[in-house]
Amino acid sequence: MVKARKVAEARQNDADETRNNILEVAAREFADKGLDGARIDEIAEKTASSKRMIYYYFGGKDELYRAVLERSYAGIREQEMAENFESLPAVEALRAHIEQSFDYQASHPEFARLVMNENIHRAVHLKHVEGIKDRNKMVISALKMIIDKGIAEGKFRDDLDPIDLHQSISALCIFNVSNRYTFSTIFNRDIGAPKALARRRGQVVDMILGWILK
């Protein structure tokens, strides 16, 4: 029984590793080429798997794309929840949340490109990702806790909406990734360079806090 269980666990680990490898490669392909431009054959060539295994695990290109979207949104939401920012004093908590959001976007540019691609498709695929709305409600709940604490501490305005706050943070944090090449070309300044990112990170924090603080 023990040997059989170990064999089963090893097979499950191999399956999880194969699936994760496919998702990682597919995320890069979809981010770079979009849903229409990405090809299952090319994804298979860049994985440690095969086209047959991709269809076995995911069913088809649309299903693989949706799995990539689910994994990408889960990544940023899980990291936010793991930090437990709402346990800090309100101003410190909000500052840490903004900095974490900015850093995540900067270090995961494929997430921004996937979001941009899905907006081209008017979120038609995201609508079919099970639990996506519930998962993203977690960040709104966390921000509401920070807002409520800030109001109770006498630090924040009392007319704040957590969805508005999340929208503003997301918009400011994603810009250096989503517009890096066009903006950098037009103004001859690489806004994705480390020094530019560090400067912008501080500016984003200051802008949000300037709006939020009494």
PDB file of C-alpha atoms in Angstrom:
ATOM      1  CA  MET A   1       0.000   0.000   0.000  1.00  0.00           C
ATOM      2  CA  VAL A   2       2.795   2.412   0.910  1.00  0.00           C
ATOM      3  CA  LYS A   3       4.624   1.735  -2.357  1.00  0.00           C
ATOM      4  CA  ALA A   4       1.447   2.137  -4.381  1.00  0.00           C
ATOM      5  CA  ARG A   5       0.712   5.451  -2.653  1.00  0.00           C
ATOM      6  CA  LYS A   6       4.220   6.722  -3.383  1.00  0.00           C
ATOM      7  CA  VAL A   7       3.877   5.741  -7.038  1.00  0.00           C
ATOM      8  CA  ALA A   8       0.524   7.541  -7.226  1.00  0.00           C
ATOM      9  CA  GLU A   9       2.011  10.640  -5.580  1.00  0.00           C
ATOM     10  CA  ALA A  10       4.960  10.619  -7.989  1.00  0.00           C
ATOM     11  CA  ARG A  11       2.604  10.393 -10.965  1.00  0.00           C
ATOM     12  CA  GLN A  12       0.518  13.272  -9.610  1.00  0.00           C
ATOM     13  CA  ASN A  13       3.665  15.362  -9.103  1.00  0.00           C
ATOM     14  CA  ASP A  14       4.742  14.643 -12.675  1.00  0.00           C
ATOM     15  CA  ALA A  15       1.284  15.591 -13.938  1.00  0.00           C
ATOM     16  CA  ASP A  16       1.303  18.849 -11.946  1.00  0.00           C
ATOM     17  CA  GLU A  17       4.786  19.682 -13.213  1.00  0.00           C
ATOM     18  CA  THR A  18       3.755  19.007 -16.816  1.00  0.00           C
ATOM     19  CA  ARG A  19       0.601  21.087 -16.471  1.00  0.00           C
ATOM     20  CA  ASN A  20       2.471  24.003 -14.875  1.00  0.00           C
ATOM     21  CA  ASN A  21       5.131  23.890 -17.576  1.00  0.00           C
ATOM     22  CA  ILE A  22       2.456  24.089 -20.277  1.00  0.00           C
ATOM     23  CA  LEU A  23       0.753  27.012 -18.509  1.00  0.00           C
ATOM     24  CA  GLU A  24       4.013  28.944 -18.112  1.00  0.00           C
ATOM     25  CA  VAL A  25       4.919  28.590 -21.787  1.00  0.00           C
ATOM     26  CA  ALA A  26       1.361  29.269 -22.923  1.00  0.00           C
ATOM     27  CA  ALA A  27       1.205  32.437 -20.812  1.00  0.00           C
ATOM     28  CA  ARG A  28       4.253  33.836 -22.615  1.00  0.00           C
ATOM     29  CA  GLU A  29       2.896  32.848 -26.022  1.00  0.00           C
ATOM     30  CA  PHE A  30      -0.561  34.322 -25.424  1.00  0.00           C
ATOM     31  CA  ALA A  31       0.928  37.468 -23.888  1.00  0.00           C
ATOM     32  CA  ASP A  32       3.256  37.990 -26.859  1.00  0.00           C
ATOM     33  CA  LYS A  33       0.957  36.936 -29.698  1.00  0.00           C
ATOM     34  CA  GLY A  34      -2.586  37.088 -28.366  1.00  0.00           C
ATOM     35  CA  LEU A  35      -5.156  34.334 -28.538  1.00  0.00           C
ATOM     36  CA  ASP A  36      -5.417  34.430 -32.332  1.00  0.00           C
ATOM     37  CA  GLY A  37      -1.664  34.557 -32.958  1.00  0.00           C
ATOM     38  CA  ALA A  38      -0.576  31.840 -30.527  1.00  0.00           C
ATOM     39  CA  ARG A  39      -0.362  28.281 -31.888  1.00  0.00           C
ATOM     40  CA  ILE A  40      -0.691  25.016 -29.985  1.00  0.00           C
ATOM     41  CA  ASP A  41       2.098  23.512 -32.130  1.00  0.00           C
ATOM     42  CA  GLU A  42       4.505  26.272 -31.080  1.00  0.00           C
ATOM     43  CA  ILE A  43       3.496  26.015 -27.434  1.00  0.00           C
ATOM     44  CA  ALA A  44       4.097  22.259 -27.534  1.00  0.00           C
ATOM     45  CA  GLU A  45       7.544  22.733 -29.098  1.00  0.00           C
ATOM     46  CA  LYS A  46       8.602  25.016 -26.246  1.00  0.00           C
ATOM     47  CA  THR A  47       7.389  22.748 -23.450  1.00  0.00           C
ATOM     48  CA  ALA A  48       8.648  19.477 -22.060  1.00  0.00           C
ATOM     49  CA  SER A  49       5.379  17.974 -23.287  1.00  0.00           C
ATOM     50  CA  SER A  50       3.547  17.360 -26.553  1.00  0.00           C
ATOM     51  CA  LYS A  51       0.541  18.659 -28.469  1.00  0.00           C
ATOM     52  CA  ARG A  52      -1.368  15.532 -27.467  1.00  0.00           C
ATOM     53  CA  MET A  53      -0.702  16.198 -23.776  1.00  0.00           C
ATOM     54  CA  ILE A  54      -1.871  19.801 -24.081  1.00  0.00           C
ATOM     55  CA  TYR A  55      -5.187  18.603 -25.476  1.00  0.00           C
ATOM     56  CA  TYR A  56      -5.335  15.907 -22.793  1.00  0.00           C
ATOM     57  CA  TYR A  57      -4.922  18.384 -19.936  1.00  0.00           C
ATOM     58  CA  PHE A  58      -6.859  21.353 -21.305  1.00  0.00           C
ATOM     59  CA  GLY A  59      -9.083  20.229 -24.184  1.00  0.00           C
ATOM     60  CA  GLY A  60      -8.203  22.924 -26.728  1.00  0.00           C
ATOM     61  CA  LYS A  61      -6.677  26.356 -27.306  1.00  0.00           C
ATOM     62  CA  ASP A  62      -9.585  28.342 -25.861  1.00  0.00           C
ATOM     63  CA  GLU A  63      -9.605  26.196 -22.734  1.00  0.00           C
ATOM     64  CA  LEU A  64      -5.834  26.557 -22.370  1.00  0.00           C
ATOM     65  CA  TYR A  65      -6.144  30.321 -22.750  1.00  0.00           C
ATOM     66  CA  ARG A  66      -8.796  30.438 -20.027  1.00  0.00           C
ATOM     67  CA  ALA A  67      -6.609  28.354 -17.738  1.00  0.00           C
ATOM     68  CA  VAL A  68      -3.780  30.831 -18.326  1.00  0.00           C
ATOM     69  CA  LEU A  69      -6.075  33.745 -17.444  1.00  0.00           C
ATOM     70  CA  GLU A  70      -7.221  31.992 -14.283  1.00  0.00           C
ATOM     71  CA  ARG A  71      -3.642  31.263 -13.213  1.00  0.00           C
ATOM     72  CA  SER A  72      -2.507  34.818 -13.950  1.00  0.00           C
ATOM     73  CA  TYR A  73      -5.254  36.473 -11.917  1.00  0.00           C
ATOM     74  CA  ALA A  74      -4.761  33.937  -9.129  1.00  0.00           C
ATOM     75  CA  GLY A  75      -1.066  34.827  -8.971  1.00  0.00           C
ATOM     76  CA  ILE A  76      -1.550  38.507  -8.164  1.00  0.00           C
ATOM     77  CA  ARG A  77      -4.533  37.943  -5.870  1.00  0.00           C
ATOM     78  CA  GLU A  78      -2.793  35.190  -3.859  1.00  0.00           C
ATOM     79  CA  GLN A  79       0.300  37.321  -3.377  1.00  0.00           C
ATOM     80  CA  GLU A  80      -1.834  40.222  -2.141  1.00  0.00           C
ATOM     81  CA  MET A  81      -3.653  38.005   0.347  1.00  0.00           C
ATOM     82  CA  ALA A  82      -0.430  36.414   1.578  1.00  0.00           C
ATOM     83  CA  GLU A  83       0.936  39.799   2.644  1.00  0.00           C
ATOM     84  CA  ASN A  84      -1.982  40.520   5.014  1.00  0.00           C
ATOM     85  CA  PHE A  85      -1.506  44.278   4.628  1.00  0.00           C
ATOM     86  CA  GLU A  86      -4.760  45.078   6.401  1.00  0.00           C
ATOM     87  CA  SER A  87      -3.170  44.061   9.730  1.00  0.00           C
ATOM     88  CA  LEU A  88      -0.885  47.134   9.542  1.00  0.00           C
ATOM     89  CA  PRO A  89      -1.811  50.736  10.451  1.00  0.00           C
ATOM     90  CA  ALA A  90      -3.938  52.134   7.627  1.00  0.00           C
ATOM     91  CA  VAL A  91      -1.438  54.456   5.918  1.00  0.00           C
ATOM     92  CA  GLU A  92       1.348  51.876   6.134  1.00  0.00           C
ATOM     93  CA  ALA A  93      -1.018  49.165   4.877  1.00  0.00           C
ATOM     94  CA  LEU A  94      -2.141  51.155   1.853  1.00  0.00           C
ATOM     95  CA  ARG A  95       1.417  52.171   1.018  1.00  0.00           C
ATOM     96  CA  ALA A  96       2.553  48.525   1.156  1.00  0.00           C
ATOM     97  CA  HIS A  97      -0.397  47.421  -0.980  1.00  0.00           C
ATOM     98  CA  ILE A  98       0.382  50.001  -3.667  1.00  0.00           C
ATOM     99  CA  GLU A  99       4.077  49.135  -3.694  1.00  0.00           C
ATOM    100  CA  GLN A 100       3.315  45.426  -3.949  1.00  0.00           C
ATOM    101  CA  SER A 101       0.885  46.013  -6.827  1.00  0.00           C
ATOM    102  CA  PHE A 102       3.421  48.144  -8.682  1.00  0.00           C
ATOM    103  CA  ASP A 103       6.217  45.618  -8.158  1.00  0.00           C
ATOM    104  CA  TYR A 104       4.043  42.706  -9.279  1.00  0.00           C
ATOM    105  CA  GLN A 105       3.062  44.444 -12.506  1.00  0.00           C
ATOM    106  CA  ALA A 106       6.671  45.399 -13.230  1.00  0.00           C
ATOM    107  CA  SER A 107       7.988  41.886 -12.611  1.00  0.00           C
ATOM    108  CA  HIS A 108       5.122  40.114 -14.431  1.00  0.00           C
ATOM    109  CA  PRO A 109       4.706  42.055 -17.690  1.00  0.00           C
ATOM    110  CA  GLU A 110       2.916  39.088 -19.247  1.00  0.00           C
ATOM    111  CA  PHE A 111       0.011  39.705 -16.852  1.00  0.00           C
ATOM    112  CA  ALA A 112      -0.545  43.216 -18.220  1.00  0.00           C
ATOM    113  CA  ARG A 113      -0.359  41.976 -21.803  1.00  0.00           C
ATOM    114  CA  LEU A 114      -2.817  39.164 -21.104  1.00  0.00           C
ATOM    115  CA  VAL A 115      -5.247  41.652 -19.570  1.00  0.00           C
ATOM    116  CA  MET A 116      -4.854  43.943 -22.601  1.00  0.00           C
ATOM    117  CA  ASN A 117      -5.443  41.017 -24.977  1.00  0.00           C
ATOM    118  CA  GLU A 118      -8.545  39.930 -23.102  1.00  0.00           C
ATOM    119  CA  ASN A 119      -9.916  43.460 -23.271  1.00  0.00           C
ATOM    120  CA  ILE A 120      -9.572  43.245 -27.060  1.00  0.00           C
ATOM    121  CA  HIS A 121     -11.879  40.216 -26.814  1.00  0.00           C
ATOM    122  CA  ARG A 122     -14.199  42.195 -24.490  1.00  0.00           C
ATOM    123  CA  ALA A 123     -13.605  39.731 -21.642  1.00  0.00           C
ATOM    124  CA  VAL A 124     -15.575  37.027 -23.440  1.00  0.00           C
ATOM    125  CA  HIS A 125     -13.186  34.326 -22.207  1.00  0.00           C
ATOM    126  CA  LEU A 126     -12.775  35.733 -18.713  1.00  0.00           C
ATOM    127  CA  LYS A 127     -16.525  35.365 -18.239  1.00  0.00           C
ATOM    128  CA  HIS A 128     -16.074  31.601 -18.487  1.00  0.00           C
ATOM    129  CA  VAL A 129     -13.311  31.378 -15.861  1.00  0.00           C
ATOM    130  CA  GLU A 130     -14.967  29.785 -12.848  1.00  0.00           C
ATOM    131  CA  GLY A 131     -14.663  31.748  -9.616  1.00  0.00           C
ATOM    132  CA  ILE A 132     -12.906  34.744 -11.196  1.00  0.00           C
ATOM    133  CA  LYS A 133     -15.316  37.279  -9.671  1.00  0.00           C
ATOM    134  CA  ASP A 134     -15.158  35.737  -6.209  1.00  0.00           C
ATOM    135  CA  ARG A 135     -11.361  35.620  -6.324  1.00  0.00           C
ATOM    136  CA  ASN A 136     -11.109  39.281  -7.270  1.00  0.00           C
ATOM    137  CA  LYS A 137     -13.579  40.291  -4.578  1.00  0.00           C
ATOM    138  CA  MET A 138     -10.857  39.420  -2.071  1.00  0.00           C
ATOM    139  CA  VAL A 139      -8.766  42.455  -3.009  1.00  0.00           C
ATOM    140  CA  ILE A 140     -11.818  44.712  -2.680  1.00  0.00           C
ATOM    141  CA  SER A 141     -12.574  43.301   0.767  1.00  0.00           C
ATOM    142  CA  ALA A 142      -8.960  43.849   1.829  1.00  0.00           C
ATOM    143  CA  LEU A 143      -8.986  47.441   0.589  1.00  0.00           C
ATOM    144  CA  LYS A 144     -12.295  48.087   2.350  1.00  0.00           C
ATOM    145  CA  MET A 145     -10.755  46.920   5.616  1.00  0.00           C
ATOM    146  CA  ILE A 146      -7.824  49.302   5.088  1.00  0.00           C
ATOM    147  CA  ILE A 147     -10.196  52.168   4.231  1.00  0.00           C
ATOM    148  CA  ASP A 148     -12.376  51.516   7.282  1.00  0.00           C
ATOM    149  CA  LYS A 149      -9.310  51.422   9.508  1.00  0.00           C
ATOM    150  CA  GLY A 150      -7.988  54.642   7.999  1.00  0.00           C
ATOM    151  CA  ILE A 151     -11.303  56.409   8.574  1.00  0.00           C
ATOM    152  CA  ALA A 152     -11.434  55.134  12.177  1.00  0.00           C
ATOM    153  CA  GLU A 153      -7.873  56.366  12.724  1.00  0.00           C
ATOM    154  CA  GLY A 154      -8.843  59.770  11.373  1.00  0.00           C
ATOM    155  CA  LYS A 155      -6.362  59.480   8.489  1.00  0.00           C
ATOM    156  CA  PHE A 156      -8.567  58.864   5.429  1.00  0.00           C
ATOM    157  CA  ARG A 157     -11.430  60.692   3.799  1.00  0.00           C
ATOM    158  CA  ASP A 158     -14.814  59.182   4.620  1.00  0.00           C
ATOM    159  CA  ASP A 159     -16.180  59.084   1.039  1.00  0.00           C
ATOM    160  CA  LEU A 160     -13.907  56.403  -0.405  1.00  0.00           C
ATOM    161  CA  ASP A 161     -15.080  53.435  -2.463  1.00  0.00           C
ATOM    162  CA  PRO A 162     -12.764  50.366  -2.487  1.00  0.00           C
ATOM    163  CA  ILE A 163     -13.486  49.565  -6.145  1.00  0.00           C
ATOM    164  CA  ASP A 164     -12.590  53.126  -7.138  1.00  0.00           C
ATOM    165  CA  LEU A 165      -9.390  52.806  -5.116  1.00  0.00           C
ATOM    166  CA  HIS A 166      -8.504  49.480  -6.715  1.00  0.00           C
ATOM    167  CA  GLN A 167      -9.182  50.892 -10.183  1.00  0.00           C
ATOM    168  CA  SER A 168      -6.899  53.870  -9.568  1.00  0.00           C
ATOM    169  CA  ILE A 169      -4.091  51.741  -8.152  1.00  0.00           C
ATOM    170  CA  SER A 170      -4.327  49.288 -11.051  1.00  0.00           C
ATOM    171  CA  ALA A 171      -4.363  52.043 -13.667  1.00  0.00           C
ATOM    172  CA  LEU A 172      -1.271  53.763 -12.292  1.00  0.00           C
ATOM    173  CA  CYS A 173       0.642  50.541 -11.655  1.00  0.00           C
ATOM    174  CA  ILE A 174       0.040  49.001 -15.076  1.00  0.00           C
ATOM    175  CA  PHE A 175       0.974  52.027 -17.203  1.00  0.00           C
ATOM    176  CA  ASN A 176       4.762  51.512 -17.200  1.00  0.00           C
ATOM    177  CA  VAL A 177       4.214  47.976 -18.461  1.00  0.00           C
ATOM    178  CA  SER A 178       1.304  48.427 -20.869  1.00  0.00           C
ATOM    179  CA  ASN A 179       2.673  51.619 -22.471  1.00  0.00           C
ATOM    180  CA  ARG A 180       6.393  51.080 -22.093  1.00  0.00           C
ATOM    181  CA  TYR A 181       7.375  50.856 -25.743  1.00  0.00           C
ATOM    182  CA  THR A 182       5.074  53.509 -27.217  1.00  0.00           C
ATOM    183  CA  PHE A 183       5.696  56.046 -24.450  1.00  0.00           C
ATOM    184  CA  SER A 184       9.442  55.354 -24.398  1.00  0.00           C
ATOM    185  CA  THR A 185       9.688  55.773 -28.170  1.00  0.00           C
ATOM    186  CA  ILE A 186       7.712  59.027 -28.260  1.00  0.00           C
ATOM    187  CA  PHE A 187       9.544  60.699 -25.366  1.00  0.00           C
ATOM    188  CA  ASN A 188      12.929  58.973 -25.712  1.00  0.00           C
ATOM    189  CA  ARG A 189      12.847  57.775 -22.107  1.00  0.00           C
ATOM    190  CA  ASP A 190      12.745  54.094 -21.160  1.00  0.00           C
ATOM    191  CA  ILE A 191      10.010  54.042 -18.526  1.00  0.00           C
ATOM    192  CA  GLY A 192      10.678  50.344 -17.936  1.00  0.00           C
ATOM    193  CA  ALA A 193      14.287  50.915 -16.834  1.00  0.00           C
ATOM    194  CA  PRO A 194      15.041  50.214 -13.125  1.00  0.00           C
ATOM    195  CA  LYS A 195      15.621  53.864 -12.177  1.00  0.00           C
ATOM    196  CA  ALA A 196      12.491  54.991 -14.013  1.00  0.00           C
ATOM    197  CA  LEU A 197      10.434  52.282 -12.307  1.00  0.00           C
ATOM    198  CA  ALA A 198      11.767  53.207  -8.860  1.00  0.00           C
ATOM    199  CA  ARG A 199      10.954  56.880  -9.426  1.00  0.00           C
ATOM    200  CA  ARG A 200       7.484  56.113 -10.758  1.00  0.00           C
ATOM    201  CA  ARG A 201       6.793  53.712  -7.882  1.00  0.00           C
ATOM    202  CA  GLY A 202       7.255  56.520  -5.382  1.00  0.00           C
ATOM    203  CA  GLN A 203       5.156  58.884  -7.475  1.00  0.00           C
ATOM    204  CA  VAL A 204       2.263  56.408  -7.652  1.00  0.00           C
ATOM    205  CA  VAL A 205       2.290  55.992  -3.863  1.00  0.00           C
ATOM    206  CA  ASP A 206       2.330  59.767  -3.390  1.00  0.00           C
ATOM    207  CA  MET A 207      -0.535  60.296  -5.852  1.00  0.00           C
ATOM    208  CA  ILE A 208      -2.801  57.699  -4.240  1.00  0.00           C
ATOM    209  CA  LEU A 209      -2.049  58.833  -0.699  1.00  0.00           C
ATOM    210  CA  GLY A 210      -2.517  62.462  -1.747  1.00  0.00           C
ATOM    211  CA  TRP A 211      -6.030  61.580  -2.859  1.00  0.00           C
ATOM    212  CA  ILE A 212      -6.858  59.385   0.131  1.00  0.00           C
ATOM    213  CA  LEU A 213      -5.455  61.308   3.100  1.00  0.00           C
ATOM    214  CA  LYS A 214      -7.526  63.971   4.845  1.00  0.00           C
TER     215      LYS A 214
END
